Short mmCIF file of C-alpha atoms in Angstrom, two decimals:
data_model
loop_
_atom_site.label_atom_id
_atom_site.label_comp_id
_atom_site.label_asym_id
_atom_site.label_seq_id
_atom_site.Cartn_x
_atom_site.Cartn_y
_atom_site.Cartn_z
CA MET A 300 0.00 0.00 0.00
CA LYS A 301 1.70 3.17 -1.21
CA ILE A 302 1.29 6.07 1.23
CA LEU A 303 2.24 9.69 0.53
CA ILE A 304 2.98 11.66 3.71
CA ALA A 305 2.63 15.42 3.18
CA GLY A 306 4.49 17.26 5.90
CA SER A 307 6.73 14.25 6.51
CA HIS A 308 9.55 16.43 7.83
CA GLY A 309 7.33 17.99 10.50
CA THR A 310 7.30 16.74 14.08
CA THR A 311 4.14 14.66 13.67
CA GLY A 312 4.97 13.65 10.10
CA LYS A 313 8.28 12.14 11.18
CA GLN A 314 6.46 9.91 13.66
CA VAL A 315 4.04 8.83 10.94
CA VAL A 316 7.00 7.81 8.77
CA GLU A 317 8.52 5.81 11.63
CA ILE A 318 5.24 3.97 12.30
CA LEU A 319 4.81 3.11 8.61
CA ALA A 320 8.38 1.81 8.50
CA ARG A 321 7.55 -0.75 11.19
CA ASN A 322 4.79 -2.30 9.08
CA ASP A 323 5.64 -4.25 5.93
CA VAL A 324 2.15 -3.63 4.56
CA TYR A 325 3.04 -0.01 3.77
CA GLU A 326 5.42 1.59 1.30
CA SER A 327 6.02 5.15 2.45
CA TYR A 328 6.65 8.14 0.21
CA ALA A 329 7.93 11.06 2.28
CA MET A 330 6.96 14.34 0.64
CA ILE A 331 9.53 17.04 1.39
CA ARG A 332 10.05 20.57 0.11
CA ASP A 333 13.84 20.56 0.33
CA GLU A 334 16.12 17.85 -1.05
CA GLU A 335 18.44 18.42 1.92
CA GLN A 336 15.82 16.77 4.16
CA ALA A 337 16.00 13.49 2.23
CA ASP A 338 18.76 11.77 4.20
CA GLU A 339 16.99 12.35 7.51
CA MET A 340 13.74 10.95 6.13
CA ARG A 341 15.55 7.84 4.91
CA ARG A 342 17.10 7.37 8.34
CA LEU A 343 13.59 7.46 9.82
CA GLY A 344 12.57 4.65 7.49
CA ALA A 345 10.99 6.35 4.47
CA ASP A 346 11.01 4.00 1.48
CA HIS A 347 10.91 6.79 -1.11
CA ILE A 348 11.41 10.55 -1.27
CA VAL A 349 9.06 12.88 -3.14
CA VAL A 350 10.20 16.48 -3.56
CA ALA A 351 7.16 18.74 -3.91
CA ASP A 352 5.91 22.02 -2.47
CA LEU A 353 2.34 22.52 -1.27
CA GLU A 354 2.61 26.08 -2.52
CA GLY A 355 3.47 24.78 -5.99
CA ASP A 356 2.40 21.94 -8.27
CA VAL A 357 1.64 18.68 -6.44
CA THR A 358 0.17 16.78 -9.38
CA GLU A 359 3.09 14.39 -9.77
CA ALA A 360 3.44 13.78 -6.03
CA VAL A 361 0.22 11.75 -5.81
CA GLN A 362 0.66 9.64 -8.94
CA GLY A 363 0.41 5.94 -8.13
CA MET A 364 -0.44 6.49 -4.46
CA ASP A 365 -3.05 4.39 -2.68
CA ALA A 366 -3.54 6.86 0.16
CA VAL A 367 -2.41 10.24 1.44
CA ILE A 368 -1.74 11.37 5.01
CA PHE A 369 -1.75 15.16 5.28
CA ALA A 370 0.30 16.16 8.32
CA ALA A 371 1.70 19.41 6.96
CA GLY A 372 1.53 22.80 8.64
CA SER A 373 2.95 26.26 7.99
CA LYS A 374 3.54 27.02 11.70
CA GLY A 375 1.79 30.32 11.11
CA LYS A 376 4.06 31.41 8.25
CA ASN A 377 1.55 30.93 5.43
CA VAL A 378 -1.68 29.69 6.93
CA VAL A 379 -3.87 30.24 3.89
CA GLY A 380 -1.29 29.09 1.34
CA VAL A 381 -0.28 25.86 3.10
CA ASP A 382 -2.84 24.86 5.75
CA GLN A 383 -5.83 25.67 3.55
CA GLN A 384 -4.93 25.97 -0.12
CA GLY A 385 -2.10 23.44 0.05
CA ALA A 386 -4.45 20.88 1.56
CA GLU A 387 -7.15 21.70 -0.98
CA LYS A 388 -4.68 21.41 -3.85
CA LEU A 389 -3.45 18.03 -2.63
CA THR A 390 -7.03 16.85 -2.19
CA ASP A 391 -7.88 17.77 -5.78
CA ALA A 392 -4.71 16.14 -7.12
CA ALA A 393 -5.41 12.97 -5.11
CA LYS A 394 -8.96 12.81 -6.46
CA ALA A 395 -7.75 13.23 -10.05
CA ALA A 396 -5.07 10.56 -9.56
CA GLY A 397 -7.53 7.98 -8.22
CA VAL A 398 -6.16 7.86 -4.67
CA SER A 399 -8.43 5.64 -2.58
CA HIS A 400 -8.26 7.37 0.82
CA PHE A 401 -7.14 10.70 2.29
CA VAL A 402 -6.32 11.12 5.99
CA MET A 403 -6.32 14.74 7.18
CA LEU A 404 -4.64 15.97 10.35
CA SER A 405 -6.89 18.83 11.44
CA SER A 406 -7.49 20.41 14.86
CA ILE A 407 -10.00 20.74 17.63
CA GLY A 408 -11.64 24.16 17.36
CA THR A 409 -12.20 24.19 13.61
CA ASP A 410 -15.94 23.99 14.24
CA ASN A 411 -15.84 27.26 16.20
CA PRO A 412 -12.71 29.25 15.27
CA GLY A 413 -11.65 31.87 17.78
CA GLY A 414 -8.83 33.15 19.95
CA GLU A 415 -5.25 33.64 18.86
CA LEU A 416 -5.44 30.66 16.49
CA LYS A 417 -8.56 31.94 14.71
CA GLU A 418 -6.89 32.41 11.30
CA TYR A 419 -5.35 28.95 11.45
CA LEU A 420 -8.58 27.29 12.55
CA ILE A 421 -10.56 28.99 9.79
CA ALA A 422 -8.01 27.76 7.24
CA LYS A 423 -8.19 24.21 8.58
CA ALA A 424 -12.00 24.30 8.61
CA LYS A 425 -12.06 25.30 4.94
CA ALA A 426 -9.58 22.56 4.06
CA ASP A 427 -11.66 19.99 5.93
CA GLU A 428 -14.85 21.09 4.19
CA HIS A 429 -13.14 20.91 0.81
CA LEU A 430 -12.08 17.33 1.51
CA GLN A 431 -15.53 16.37 2.79
CA GLN A 432 -17.12 17.64 -0.41
CA SER A 433 -14.47 16.26 -2.77
CA GLY A 434 -15.97 12.82 -3.28
CA LEU A 435 -12.78 11.21 -1.95
CA SER A 436 -12.94 8.65 0.82
CA TYR A 437 -11.55 10.50 3.85
CA THR A 438 -10.84 10.49 7.57
CA ILE A 439 -10.45 13.85 9.34
CA VAL A 440 -8.72 13.68 12.72
CA ARG A 441 -9.06 16.73 15.00
CA PRO A 442 -6.72 16.35 17.98
CA GLY A 443 -6.24 18.71 20.87
CA HIS A 444 -3.00 20.60 21.47
CA LEU A 445 -0.10 18.50 20.17
CA GLY A 446 2.51 17.70 22.80
CA ASN A 447 5.93 16.10 22.50
CA GLY A 448 5.64 13.83 25.52
CA ALA A 449 5.84 10.05 25.51
CA PRO A 450 2.89 8.23 23.93
CA THR A 451 0.24 6.96 26.32
CA GLY A 452 -1.33 4.56 23.83
CA LYS A 453 -4.72 5.56 25.20
CA ILE A 454 -7.22 8.03 23.75
CA LYS A 455 -10.82 9.15 23.74
CA VAL A 456 -12.73 9.98 20.60
CA ALA A 457 -15.92 11.93 19.96
CA GLU A 458 -17.59 13.79 17.14
CA HIS A 459 -17.44 16.81 19.45
CA PHE A 460 -16.22 17.17 23.03
CA SER A 461 -18.30 19.59 25.06
CA GLU A 462 -15.61 19.68 27.76
CA ARG A 463 -12.14 20.58 26.54
CA SER A 464 -10.34 21.50 29.75
CA ASN A 465 -7.46 19.08 29.12
CA THR A 466 -6.83 19.09 25.39
CA GLN A 467 -3.17 18.07 25.12
CA ILE A 468 -2.29 14.81 23.39
CA PRO A 469 1.14 13.36 22.45
CA ARG A 470 2.01 13.62 18.77
CA ALA A 471 3.00 9.94 18.83
CA ASP A 472 -0.56 8.93 19.73
CA VAL A 473 -1.96 11.19 17.02
CA ALA A 474 0.44 9.69 14.46
CA ALA A 475 -0.72 6.20 15.44
CA VAL A 476 -4.33 7.22 14.84
CA LEU A 477 -3.50 8.72 11.43
CA VAL A 478 -1.88 5.47 10.33
CA SER A 479 -4.71 3.37 11.77
CA ALA A 480 -7.19 5.42 9.71
CA LEU A 481 -5.65 4.12 6.49
CA GLU A 482 -7.48 0.82 6.56
CA LYS A 483 -10.26 0.93 9.15
CA ASP A 484 -13.52 0.84 7.22
CA ASN A 485 -15.51 2.31 10.10
CA LEU A 486 -13.36 5.47 9.97
CA ARG A 487 -14.07 6.18 6.32
CA ASN A 488 -15.88 9.47 5.70
CA LYS A 489 -15.70 10.29 9.40
CA THR A 490 -14.60 13.46 11.18
CA PHE A 491 -13.80 13.18 14.88
CA GLU A 492 -12.04 14.90 17.76
CA LEU A 493 -9.23 13.20 19.63
CA LEU A 494 -7.87 13.60 23.16
CA THR A 495 -5.80 11.59 25.60
CA GLY A 496 -8.10 9.16 27.39
CA ASP A 497 -8.31 5.79 29.11
CA THR A 498 -9.06 3.49 26.16
CA PRO A 499 -6.37 1.76 24.09
CA ILE A 500 -6.10 3.35 20.65
CA GLN A 501 -7.34 0.43 18.56
CA GLU A 502 -10.26 -0.25 20.88
CA ALA A 503 -11.29 3.41 20.90
CA LEU A 504 -11.17 3.60 17.11
CA ARG A 505 -13.33 0.52 16.74
CA GLN A 506 -16.06 2.39 18.60
CA VAL A 507 -16.15 5.35 16.18
#
């Protein structure tokens, strides 16, 4: 199963690449913007390197792929160009190329953008909506604040959490969910929020 990881050089994307490398079912294609990042991605276990820029033409990047995991982010440098339009562009290219499934890393709060992250959340909401309306099979994962702590292996999932007092979740757990969404039929065409919880990841995802 050929998987393109957009944002593979980001903190979460690197963990996605490492998880894919541990499973012989997957052949990972790490999408990077700078050729100088290639050696690091190979060390993490990427099977192939794809050089492409979300602010440019991504048509070739998706050719021959079975699925896409979008884990890219502009870190506030070009929210509209990368987080929204880059995601929309990759969605359209994936649809045209016959990609079978698209996994989107989104964010809690996109349903009600506000605060200091309002611009980012609006961009992510538009990207999510574009994917939902694209006709592609999709899974949209909306985690809480991404932390760099050790994985807990336990999560809680809901369409919408009314209580969001503790919204941090380790990136490693989020990466595990993104990879799990590649083949779980019950997660197809689903959008859900994700927080650290008490239920093992696979068990929690079976309940979606």
